[in-house]
Amino acid sequence: MAASDNQLQAALKSRHVSMIAIGGIIGAGLFVGSSSSIAQVGPAVVMSYGLAGLVVLMVMRMMAEMAALRPGLGAFTELVREVLGPRAGFVCGWLYWYFWVIVVPIEAIAGAKILHIWIDAPVWAIGVALLGMLTGVNLMSTRSYGEFEYWFSLMKVLAIVSFIAIAGVWAFGLTSPTGPTWGNLNAYGGFAPKGWGAVLAGTASVIFALTGAEIATVAAAESHEPARTIARITSSVAARIILFYVLSLLLIVAVMPWTQIVPGTSPFAIALGHMAIPHAEFVMNLVVLVAVLSCLNSGMYVTSRVLFVLADKGDAPAWLVAVNRRKVPARAILIASLFGYLALAASVISPELVFSFLVNASGALMLFVYFAVAVAQIVQRRRIEAEGRETLPIRMWLFPWLSYATLAAILSILVAMMFAPARRVELISSLVTLGLAMGAAWWRRRA
């Protein structure tokens, strides 16, 4: 890490990091974005989310195996650097930073559109205010970020648990006037009305809604017991994916016909309205707003920490390796905030050209980073086994077969993106970003 006078403070508790992991998984992609997936796949969308969840779970387990050996690195992308070399660390670090620095303005705009329902002000002005507010939260202290994220995530969890309880008693016929409604899973074209090919294609779309759990491995470096914390969060991520995504979506398509789900609207709100729950749309708007603010908060946090570590390794300007008296990398936070304001301006001035390109150019970056993590885990495990030098506190399951299967799954999703018109532009633009990062890494190490 950085020099002793530029150390980040271990201010986060285990409860903070656990909720950060949950918050990373539960975002607006579940509460709103899942409507498009349901419309494209049908009830079998639960299989798409299940498959995508398995891929993310495997990557998280591989991260955990490596991070448990070096729990204080500060960013999981540094695990790739240690195994695959400085160029790989440079590329993964900057790709991950770019992915999340684009999430920041996207979430600010999403939150502003919701608040615009109740506040008579321009969307861009509300977005600027939200970005400024959460920049301030991150500048206060690492503990303040953790506390905000803890309560944001707790509200999201309570919302989902409440929905599961309400929809569950309806699906089993306890509150439904027509008795059990599980027949909706097969009544409108079958369980997979668009075919099983659509289920696999849907996996390529929904996996992006499941990214974010890895933020917890970054936050763990600022916790009191990094190794133990990492072990705890990775062992429970599977249950979270199953509970929060698969079960909630299963109940949505069980309580009502999936054909009534309108893409771009919250399927949770539609389902609650179908069950005649009062003020369903208002409640879901509040829940989505909390999800958006949570993601914006985490985006500000993770971009600053990754940039801090990149600067510490000489891959970003050295003046970014500085913390204020509260042990917060204030300069790195302000850089992320500045980029967010510039992207917000682009969304107003040139939404169809500049902002669209910025968003598309980040579309597949997480898959590139996950692929590098998987390769690094395989290489490191082979080295450890060949040398017989270390006992692993956390092990990847069924190594090497599940590791190779994860690599194959990520490649399959990338190939599926190439053949999906809606995703092809994102993949090509992201490949351009990858090429630029690799070129910069080559130039940086050659200079």
CSV table of C-alpha atoms in Angstrom, one decimal:
chain,number,residue,atom,x,y,z
A,1,MET,CA,0.0,0.0,0.0
A,2,ALA,CA,1.0,3.6,0.2
A,3,ALA,CA,3.5,5.2,2.4
A,4,SER,CA,2.8,5.2,6.1
A,5,ASP,CA,1.5,8.8,6.1
A,6,ASN,CA,-0.9,7.9,3.3
A,7,GLN,CA,-2.5,4.8,4.8
A,8,LEU,CA,-6.3,4.3,4.5
A,9,GLN,CA,-7.9,3.8,7.9
A,10,ALA,CA,-9.4,0.5,8.9
A,11,ALA,CA,-12.7,2.2,9.8
A,12,LEU,CA,-15.3,-0.4,8.5
A,13,LYS,CA,-16.8,-3.1,10.6
A,14,SER,CA,-17.9,-6.5,9.4
A,15,ARG,CA,-21.5,-5.4,9.3
A,16,HIS,CA,-20.6,-2.6,7.0
A,17,VAL,CA,-18.8,-4.8,4.6
A,18,SER,CA,-21.5,-7.5,4.6
A,19,MET,CA,-24.1,-4.9,3.7
A,20,ILE,CA,-21.8,-3.4,1.1
A,21,ALA,CA,-21.8,-6.8,-0.6
A,22,ILE,CA,-25.6,-6.9,-0.5
A,23,GLY,CA,-25.8,-3.4,-1.7
A,24,GLY,CA,-23.5,-4.2,-4.6
A,25,ILE,CA,-25.8,-6.9,-5.8
A,26,ILE,CA,-29.2,-5.2,-5.3
A,27,GLY,CA,-29.6,-2.2,-7.6
A,28,ALA,CA,-32.0,-0.6,-10.0
A,29,GLY,CA,-31.2,-3.5,-12.4
A,30,LEU,CA,-33.3,-5.7,-10.2
A,31,PHE,CA,-36.1,-3.3,-9.4
A,32,VAL,CA,-36.5,-1.9,-12.9
A,33,GLY,CA,-34.2,-3.5,-15.4
A,34,SER,CA,-35.6,-7.0,-14.7
A,35,SER,CA,-38.8,-6.0,-16.5
A,36,SER,CA,-37.0,-6.1,-19.9
A,37,SER,CA,-35.5,-9.5,-19.1
A,38,ILE,CA,-38.9,-10.9,-18.2
A,39,ALA,CA,-40.4,-9.6,-21.4
A,40,GLN,CA,-37.6,-11.2,-23.5
A,41,VAL,CA,-37.4,-14.6,-21.7
A,42,GLY,CA,-40.7,-15.2,-19.9
A,43,PRO,CA,-41.0,-17.1,-16.6
A,44,ALA,CA,-37.7,-18.9,-17.3
A,45,VAL,CA,-35.9,-15.6,-16.6
A,46,VAL,CA,-35.3,-17.1,-13.2
A,47,MET,CA,-33.0,-19.6,-14.9
A,48,SER,CA,-31.2,-16.8,-16.7
A,49,TYR,CA,-30.6,-15.1,-13.3
A,50,GLY,CA,-29.6,-18.3,-11.7
A,51,LEU,CA,-27.0,-19.1,-14.4
A,52,ALA,CA,-25.6,-15.5,-14.2
A,53,GLY,CA,-25.6,-15.7,-10.4
A,54,LEU,CA,-23.5,-18.9,-10.6
A,55,VAL,CA,-20.9,-17.2,-12.8
A,56,VAL,CA,-20.7,-14.2,-10.4
A,57,LEU,CA,-20.5,-16.6,-7.4
A,58,MET,CA,-17.6,-18.5,-9.0
A,59,VAL,CA,-15.7,-15.3,-9.7
A,60,MET,CA,-16.3,-14.1,-6.1
A,61,ARG,CA,-15.0,-17.4,-4.8
A,62,MET,CA,-11.8,-17.1,-6.9
A,63,MET,CA,-11.3,-13.5,-5.7
A,64,ALA,CA,-11.8,-14.8,-2.1
A,65,GLU,CA,-9.1,-17.5,-2.6
A,66,MET,CA,-6.6,-14.9,-3.7
A,67,ALA,CA,-7.7,-12.0,-1.4
A,68,ALA,CA,-7.5,-14.2,1.7
A,69,LEU,CA,-3.7,-14.6,1.0
A,70,ARG,CA,-3.3,-10.8,0.6
A,71,PRO,CA,-6.3,-9.2,2.3
A,72,GLY,CA,-4.9,-5.7,2.6
A,73,LEU,CA,-4.1,-4.9,-1.1
A,74,GLY,CA,-6.9,-2.3,-1.3
A,75,ALA,CA,-8.4,-3.4,-4.6
A,76,PHE,CA,-9.0,-6.8,-6.0
A,77,THR,CA,-7.5,-5.7,-9.3
A,78,GLU,CA,-4.2,-5.7,-7.5
A,79,LEU,CA,-4.5,-9.5,-7.2
A,80,VAL,CA,-4.3,-9.7,-11.0
A,81,ARG,CA,-1.2,-7.5,-10.9
A,82,GLU,CA,0.5,-9.7,-8.4
A,83,VAL,CA,-0.1,-12.8,-10.5
A,84,LEU,CA,-0.1,-11.7,-14.1
A,85,GLY,CA,2.2,-8.7,-13.9
A,86,PRO,CA,2.1,-4.9,-13.9
A,87,ARG,CA,0.6,-4.5,-17.3
A,88,ALA,CA,-2.4,-6.7,-16.4
A,89,GLY,CA,-2.8,-4.8,-13.2
A,90,PHE,CA,-2.7,-1.5,-15.1
A,91,VAL,CA,-5.4,-2.7,-17.6
A,92,CYS,CA,-7.7,-4.2,-15.0
A,93,GLY,CA,-7.4,-1.3,-12.6
A,94,TRP,CA,-8.2,1.3,-15.2
A,95,LEU,CA,-11.0,-0.8,-16.8
A,96,TYR,CA,-12.6,-1.3,-13.4
A,97,TRP,CA,-12.2,2.4,-12.5
A,98,TYR,CA,-13.8,3.4,-15.8
A,99,PHE,CA,-16.7,1.0,-15.4
A,100,TRP,CA,-17.7,2.5,-12.1
A,101,VAL,CA,-17.0,6.1,-12.9
A,102,ILE,CA,-19.6,5.8,-15.7
A,103,VAL,CA,-22.0,4.2,-13.3
A,104,VAL,CA,-21.9,7.3,-11.1
A,105,PRO,CA,-23.5,9.7,-13.6
A,106,ILE,CA,-25.9,7.0,-14.8
A,107,GLU,CA,-27.2,6.5,-11.3
A,108,ALA,CA,-27.3,10.3,-10.6
A,109,ILE,CA,-29.5,10.7,-13.7
A,110,ALA,CA,-31.7,7.8,-12.7
A,111,GLY,CA,-32.2,9.2,-9.2
A,112,ALA,CA,-32.9,12.7,-10.6
A,113,LYS,CA,-35.6,11.3,-12.8
A,114,ILE,CA,-37.4,9.8,-9.8
A,115,LEU,CA,-37.0,12.9,-7.7
A,116,HIS,CA,-38.3,15.0,-10.6
A,117,ILE,CA,-41.7,13.4,-10.0
A,118,TRP,CA,-41.9,15.3,-6.8
A,119,ILE,CA,-39.5,18.2,-7.3
A,120,ASP,CA,-40.1,20.8,-9.9
A,121,ALA,CA,-36.5,21.3,-11.1
A,122,PRO,CA,-34.5,20.3,-14.1
A,123,VAL,CA,-33.3,16.6,-14.1
A,124,TRP,CA,-29.7,17.7,-14.6
A,125,ALA,CA,-29.8,20.1,-11.7
A,126,ILE,CA,-31.2,17.4,-9.4
A,127,GLY,CA,-28.5,15.0,-10.7
A,128,VAL,CA,-25.8,17.6,-9.8
A,129,ALA,CA,-27.2,17.9,-6.3
A,130,LEU,CA,-27.3,14.2,-5.8
A,131,LEU,CA,-23.7,13.8,-7.0
A,132,GLY,CA,-22.6,16.6,-4.7
A,133,MET,CA,-24.3,15.2,-1.7
A,134,LEU,CA,-22.8,11.7,-2.0
A,135,THR,CA,-19.4,13.2,-2.9
A,136,GLY,CA,-19.7,15.0,0.5
A,137,VAL,CA,-20.6,11.7,2.2
A,138,ASN,CA,-17.5,10.0,0.9
A,139,LEU,CA,-15.3,13.0,1.8
A,140,MET,CA,-16.4,13.0,5.4
A,141,SER,CA,-14.9,9.6,6.3
A,142,THR,CA,-14.8,5.9,5.3
A,143,ARG,CA,-17.0,5.3,8.3
A,144,SER,CA,-19.6,7.7,6.9
A,145,TYR,CA,-19.7,5.9,3.6
A,146,GLY,CA,-20.0,2.6,5.4
A,147,GLU,CA,-22.9,3.8,7.6
A,148,PHE,CA,-24.8,5.3,4.7
A,149,GLU,CA,-24.3,2.1,2.7
A,150,TYR,CA,-25.4,0.0,5.6
A,151,TRP,CA,-28.7,1.8,6.0
A,152,PHE,CA,-29.3,2.0,2.2
A,153,SER,CA,-28.7,-1.7,1.9
A,154,LEU,CA,-30.8,-2.6,4.9
A,155,MET,CA,-33.7,-0.6,3.4
A,156,LYS,CA,-33.3,-2.6,0.1
A,157,VAL,CA,-33.2,-5.9,2.0
A,158,LEU,CA,-36.3,-5.0,4.0
A,159,ALA,CA,-38.1,-4.0,0.8
A,160,ILE,CA,-37.3,-7.3,-0.9
A,161,VAL,CA,-38.1,-9.5,2.1
A,162,SER,CA,-41.5,-7.7,2.4
A,163,PHE,CA,-42.2,-8.2,-1.2
A,164,ILE,CA,-41.3,-11.9,-1.0
A,165,ALA,CA,-43.6,-12.3,2.0
A,166,ILE,CA,-46.5,-10.4,0.3
A,167,ALA,CA,-46.1,-12.2,-3.0
A,168,GLY,CA,-45.5,-15.6,-1.4
A,169,VAL,CA,-48.8,-15.7,0.5
A,170,TRP,CA,-50.6,-14.5,-2.7
A,171,ALA,CA,-48.9,-17.2,-4.8
A,172,PHE,CA,-49.9,-19.9,-2.3
A,173,GLY,CA,-53.5,-18.7,-2.4
A,174,LEU,CA,-53.8,-17.3,1.1
A,175,THR,CA,-54.7,-13.8,-0.1
A,176,SER,CA,-55.5,-14.4,-3.8
A,177,PRO,CA,-59.2,-14.5,-4.5
A,178,THR,CA,-58.7,-17.2,-7.1
A,179,GLY,CA,-56.5,-19.5,-5.0
A,180,PRO,CA,-52.9,-20.5,-5.7
A,181,THR,CA,-51.4,-18.7,-8.7
A,182,TRP,CA,-48.5,-21.0,-9.6
A,183,GLY,CA,-50.2,-21.9,-12.8
A,184,ASN,CA,-49.1,-18.5,-14.2
A,185,LEU,CA,-45.6,-20.1,-14.7
A,186,ASN,CA,-46.9,-22.3,-17.5
A,187,ALA,CA,-50.2,-20.7,-18.6
A,188,TYR,CA,-48.9,-18.2,-21.1
A,189,GLY,CA,-46.9,-20.1,-23.6
A,190,GLY,CA,-45.1,-22.4,-21.2
A,191,PHE,CA,-42.3,-21.9,-18.7
A,192,ALA,CA,-39.9,-21.0,-21.5
A,193,PRO,CA,-42.2,-19.4,-24.2
A,194,LYS,CA,-39.3,-17.9,-26.1
A,195,GLY,CA,-37.3,-21.2,-26.1
A,196,TRP,CA,-34.2,-22.2,-24.0
A,197,GLY,CA,-32.0,-20.3,-26.4
A,198,ALA,CA,-33.6,-17.1,-25.1
A,199,VAL,CA,-32.8,-18.3,-21.6
A,200,LEU,CA,-29.1,-18.5,-22.4
A,201,ALA,CA,-29.2,-15.2,-24.3
A,202,GLY,CA,-30.9,-13.6,-21.3
A,203,THR,CA,-28.0,-14.6,-19.2
A,204,ALA,CA,-25.8,-12.3,-21.2
A,205,SER,CA,-28.1,-9.4,-20.3
A,206,VAL,CA,-28.8,-10.1,-16.7
A,207,ILE,CA,-25.2,-10.8,-15.6
A,208,PHE,CA,-24.6,-7.0,-15.6
A,209,ALA,CA,-27.3,-6.6,-13.0
A,210,LEU,CA,-25.4,-8.9,-10.7
A,211,THR,CA,-22.0,-7.2,-10.8
A,212,GLY,CA,-21.1,-5.1,-7.8
A,213,ALA,CA,-20.6,-7.8,-5.1
A,214,GLU,CA,-16.8,-7.5,-5.6
A,215,ILE,CA,-16.9,-4.0,-4.1
A,216,ALA,CA,-17.0,-5.7,-0.8
A,217,THR,CA,-13.5,-7.1,-1.4
A,218,VAL,CA,-12.3,-3.5,-1.9
A,219,ALA,CA,-14.0,-2.4,1.3
A,220,ALA,CA,-12.6,-5.3,3.2
A,221,ALA,CA,-9.2,-3.8,3.0
A,222,GLU,CA,-10.5,-0.9,5.2
A,223,SER,CA,-12.0,-3.2,7.8
A,224,HIS,CA,-10.7,-4.4,11.1
A,225,GLU,CA,-10.3,-8.1,10.1
A,226,PRO,CA,-9.8,-8.2,6.3
A,227,ALA,CA,-9.2,-11.9,5.8
A,228,ARG,CA,-12.0,-13.0,8.1
A,229,THR,CA,-14.4,-10.5,6.5
A,230,ILE,CA,-13.7,-11.7,3.0
A,231,ALA,CA,-14.3,-15.3,4.0
A,232,ARG,CA,-17.7,-14.3,5.5
A,233,ILE,CA,-19.0,-12.3,2.5
A,234,THR,CA,-18.1,-14.8,-0.1
A,235,SER,CA,-19.6,-17.7,1.7
A,236,SER,CA,-23.1,-16.1,1.8
A,237,VAL,CA,-23.2,-14.4,-1.6
A,238,ALA,CA,-24.9,-17.4,-3.1
A,239,ALA,CA,-27.8,-17.3,-0.7
A,240,ARG,CA,-28.2,-13.6,-1.4
A,241,ILE,CA,-28.4,-14.1,-5.2
A,242,ILE,CA,-30.9,-16.9,-4.8
A,243,LEU,CA,-33.1,-15.0,-2.3
A,244,PHE,CA,-33.0,-11.5,-3.7
A,245,TYR,CA,-33.1,-12.2,-7.4
A,246,VAL,CA,-34.3,-15.7,-8.2
A,247,LEU,CA,-37.0,-16.0,-5.5
A,248,SER,CA,-38.3,-12.5,-6.0
A,249,LEU,CA,-38.5,-12.8,-9.8
A,250,LEU,CA,-40.0,-16.3,-9.5
A,251,LEU,CA,-42.8,-14.8,-7.4
A,252,ILE,CA,-43.4,-11.9,-9.8
A,253,VAL,CA,-44.1,-14.3,-12.7
A,254,ALA,CA,-46.1,-16.6,-10.4
A,255,VAL,CA,-48.5,-14.0,-9.0
A,256,MET,CA,-49.4,-12.5,-12.4
A,257,PRO,CA,-49.1,-13.3,-16.2
A,258,TRP,CA,-45.6,-12.4,-17.4
A,259,THR,CA,-47.1,-10.9,-20.5
A,260,GLN,CA,-48.4,-8.0,-18.4
A,261,ILE,CA,-44.9,-6.9,-17.5
A,262,VAL,CA,-44.0,-3.7,-19.4
A,263,PRO,CA,-40.3,-3.2,-20.2
A,264,GLY,CA,-38.9,-0.1,-18.5
A,265,THR,CA,-41.3,-0.2,-15.6
A,266,SER,CA,-40.8,-1.8,-12.3
A,267,PRO,CA,-42.2,-5.4,-12.3
A,268,PHE,CA,-42.3,-5.2,-8.5
A,269,ALA,CA,-44.7,-2.2,-8.7
A,270,ILE,CA,-46.8,-4.0,-11.4
A,271,ALA,CA,-47.0,-7.1,-9.3
A,272,LEU,CA,-47.9,-5.1,-6.1
A,273,GLY,CA,-50.6,-3.3,-8.1
A,274,HIS,CA,-51.9,-6.6,-9.4
A,275,MET,CA,-52.3,-7.7,-5.8
A,276,ALA,CA,-54.1,-4.5,-5.0
A,277,ILE,CA,-51.5,-3.3,-2.6
A,278,PRO,CA,-52.2,0.5,-2.0
A,279,HIS,CA,-49.6,3.1,-3.1
A,280,ALA,CA,-47.5,0.4,-4.8
A,281,GLU,CA,-46.0,2.8,-7.4
A,282,PHE,CA,-45.1,5.4,-4.8
A,283,VAL,CA,-43.5,2.8,-2.6
A,284,MET,CA,-41.5,1.3,-5.4
A,285,ASN,CA,-40.3,4.7,-6.5
A,286,LEU,CA,-38.9,5.2,-3.1
A,287,VAL,CA,-37.2,1.8,-3.1
A,288,VAL,CA,-35.7,2.4,-6.5
A,289,LEU,CA,-34.5,5.8,-5.3
A,290,VAL,CA,-32.7,4.2,-2.4
A,291,ALA,CA,-31.2,1.5,-4.7
A,292,VAL,CA,-29.9,4.3,-7.0
A,293,LEU,CA,-28.4,6.3,-4.2
A,294,SER,CA,-26.8,3.2,-2.8
A,295,CYS,CA,-25.2,2.4,-6.1
A,296,LEU,CA,-24.1,6.1,-6.6
A,297,ASN,CA,-22.6,6.1,-3.1
A,298,SER,CA,-20.7,2.8,-3.8
A,299,GLY,CA,-19.6,4.0,-7.2
A,300,MET,CA,-18.0,7.1,-5.6
A,301,TYR,CA,-16.3,5.0,-3.0
A,302,VAL,CA,-14.8,2.2,-5.3
A,303,THR,CA,-13.6,4.6,-8.0
A,304,SER,CA,-11.6,6.6,-5.5
A,305,ARG,CA,-10.0,3.5,-3.9
A,306,VAL,CA,-9.1,2.0,-7.2
A,307,LEU,CA,-7.6,5.3,-8.4
A,308,PHE,CA,-5.7,5.6,-5.0
A,309,VAL,CA,-4.2,2.1,-5.5
A,310,LEU,CA,-3.3,2.8,-9.1
A,311,ALA,CA,-1.5,5.9,-8.1
A,312,ASP,CA,0.3,4.0,-5.3
A,313,LYS,CA,1.6,1.6,-8.0
A,314,GLY,CA,2.8,4.4,-10.3
A,315,ASP,CA,-0.1,3.8,-12.8
A,316,ALA,CA,-1.8,7.2,-12.0
A,317,PRO,CA,-0.4,10.6,-11.0
A,318,ALA,CA,1.5,10.4,-7.8
A,319,TRP,CA,-0.3,13.4,-6.2
A,320,LEU,CA,-3.4,11.1,-6.0
A,321,VAL,CA,-1.6,9.1,-3.3
A,322,ALA,CA,-2.7,11.4,-0.5
A,323,VAL,CA,-5.2,11.2,2.2
A,324,ASN,CA,-6.7,14.0,4.3
A,325,ARG,CA,-6.7,14.1,8.1
A,326,ARG,CA,-9.6,11.7,8.2
A,327,LYS,CA,-7.6,9.1,6.2
A,328,VAL,CA,-9.8,9.5,3.1
A,329,PRO,CA,-8.3,9.8,-0.4
A,330,ALA,CA,-10.0,13.1,-1.0
A,331,ARG,CA,-8.2,13.9,-4.3
A,332,ALA,CA,-9.2,10.6,-5.8
A,333,ILE,CA,-12.8,11.1,-4.7
A,334,LEU,CA,-12.9,14.6,-6.3
A,335,ILE,CA,-11.5,13.3,-9.6
A,336,ALA,CA,-14.3,10.7,-9.7
A,337,SER,CA,-16.8,13.5,-8.8
A,338,LEU,CA,-15.4,15.7,-11.6
A,339,PHE,CA,-15.7,13.0,-14.2
A,340,GLY,CA,-19.3,12.4,-13.0
A,341,TYR,CA,-20.1,16.1,-13.5
A,342,LEU,CA,-18.5,16.0,-17.0
A,343,ALA,CA,-20.5,12.9,-17.9
A,344,LEU,CA,-23.7,14.6,-16.6
A,345,ALA,CA,-23.0,17.6,-18.8
A,346,ALA,CA,-22.5,15.2,-21.8
A,347,SER,CA,-25.9,13.6,-21.1
A,348,VAL,CA,-27.5,17.0,-21.5
A,349,ILE,CA,-25.4,18.4,-24.3
A,350,SER,CA,-24.8,15.3,-26.4
A,351,PRO,CA,-27.0,12.4,-25.1
A,352,GLU,CA,-27.1,10.4,-28.3
A,353,LEU,CA,-23.4,10.7,-29.2
A,354,VAL,CA,-20.9,11.5,-26.5
A,355,PHE,CA,-22.8,10.1,-23.5
A,356,SER,CA,-24.0,7.1,-25.4
A,357,PHE,CA,-20.5,6.3,-26.4
A,358,LEU,CA,-19.2,6.6,-22.8
A,359,VAL,CA,-21.9,4.3,-21.6
A,360,ASN,CA,-21.5,1.7,-24.4
A,361,ALA,CA,-17.7,1.7,-23.9
A,362,SER,CA,-18.1,0.4,-20.4
A,363,GLY,CA,-20.7,-2.3,-21.3
A,364,ALA,CA,-18.6,-5.4,-21.2
A,365,LEU,CA,-15.7,-4.2,-19.1
A,366,MET,CA,-16.7,-6.1,-16.0
A,367,LEU,CA,-16.6,-9.4,-18.0
A,368,PHE,CA,-13.1,-8.6,-19.1
A,369,VAL,CA,-12.0,-7.9,-15.5
A,370,TYR,CA,-13.8,-11.1,-14.3
A,371,PHE,CA,-12.0,-13.1,-17.0
A,372,ALA,CA,-8.6,-11.7,-15.9
A,373,VAL,CA,-9.4,-12.6,-12.3
A,374,ALA,CA,-10.3,-16.2,-13.3
A,375,VAL,CA,-7.0,-16.5,-15.2
A,376,ALA,CA,-5.0,-15.1,-12.3
A,377,GLN,CA,-6.6,-17.5,-9.9
A,378,ILE,CA,-5.8,-20.5,-12.0
A,379,VAL,CA,-2.2,-19.4,-12.5
A,380,GLN,CA,-1.7,-18.6,-8.8
A,381,ARG,CA,-3.2,-21.9,-7.7
A,382,ARG,CA,-1.0,-23.8,-10.0
A,383,ARG,CA,2.1,-22.0,-8.7
A,384,ILE,CA,1.1,-22.7,-5.1
A,385,GLU,CA,0.5,-26.3,-5.7
A,386,ALA,CA,3.7,-26.7,-7.7
A,387,GLU,CA,5.8,-25.1,-4.8
A,388,GLY,CA,3.8,-26.7,-2.0
A,389,ARG,CA,4.5,-23.6,0.0
A,390,GLU,CA,1.3,-22.4,1.4
A,391,THR,CA,-2.0,-23.6,2.9
A,392,LEU,CA,-5.0,-21.8,1.4
A,393,PRO,CA,-7.4,-20.4,4.0
A,394,ILE,CA,-10.1,-20.3,1.3
A,395,ARG,CA,-10.2,-22.6,-1.7
A,396,MET,CA,-12.0,-22.4,-5.0
A,397,TRP,CA,-14.5,-25.3,-5.2
A,398,LEU,CA,-13.7,-28.3,-7.4
A,399,PHE,CA,-10.5,-26.7,-8.8
A,400,PRO,CA,-9.6,-26.7,-11.6
A,401,TRP,CA,-12.9,-27.7,-13.3
A,402,LEU,CA,-15.1,-25.0,-11.9
A,403,SER,CA,-12.4,-22.4,-12.7
A,404,TYR,CA,-12.2,-23.5,-16.3
A,405,ALA,CA,-16.0,-23.7,-16.5
A,406,THR,CA,-16.2,-20.1,-15.3
A,407,LEU,CA,-13.7,-19.0,-18.0
A,408,ALA,CA,-15.8,-20.8,-20.6
A,409,ALA,CA,-19.0,-19.2,-19.3
A,410,ILE,CA,-17.6,-15.7,-19.5
A,411,LEU,CA,-16.4,-16.3,-23.1
A,412,SER,CA,-19.8,-17.7,-24.0
A,413,ILE,CA,-21.5,-14.6,-22.7
A,414,LEU,CA,-19.1,-12.4,-24.7
A,415,VAL,CA,-19.9,-14.4,-27.8
A,416,ALA,CA,-23.6,-14.2,-27.1
A,417,MET,CA,-23.2,-10.4,-26.9
A,418,MET,CA,-21.7,-10.3,-30.4
A,419,PHE,CA,-24.8,-12.1,-31.8
A,420,ALA,CA,-27.3,-9.9,-29.9
A,421,PRO,CA,-28.0,-6.7,-31.8
A,422,ALA,CA,-28.8,-4.8,-28.6
A,423,ARG,CA,-25.4,-5.8,-27.0
A,424,ARG,CA,-23.1,-5.9,-30.0
A,425,VAL,CA,-22.4,-2.1,-29.9
A,426,GLU,CA,-21.5,-2.4,-26.2
A,427,LEU,CA,-19.1,-5.3,-26.9
A,428,ILE,CA,-17.4,-3.5,-29.8
A,429,SER,CA,-17.1,-0.2,-27.9
A,430,SER,CA,-15.8,-2.1,-24.8
A,431,LEU,CA,-13.2,-3.8,-27.0
A,432,VAL,CA,-12.1,-0.4,-28.1
A,433,THR,CA,-11.7,0.7,-24.5
A,434,LEU,CA,-9.8,-2.5,-23.8
A,435,GLY,CA,-7.5,-1.9,-26.7
A,436,LEU,CA,-6.8,1.7,-25.5
A,437,ALA,CA,-6.0,0.4,-22.0
A,438,MET,CA,-3.7,-2.2,-23.3
A,439,GLY,CA,-1.9,0.3,-25.5
A,440,ALA,CA,-1.5,2.7,-22.6
A,441,ALA,CA,-0.1,-0.1,-20.4
A,442,TRP,CA,2.4,-1.0,-23.1
A,443,TRP,CA,3.4,2.7,-23.5
A,444,ARG,CA,3.6,3.2,-19.7
A,445,ARG,CA,5.9,0.2,-19.1
A,446,ARG,CA,8.0,1.1,-22.1
A,447,ALA,CA,8.5,4.7,-21.1
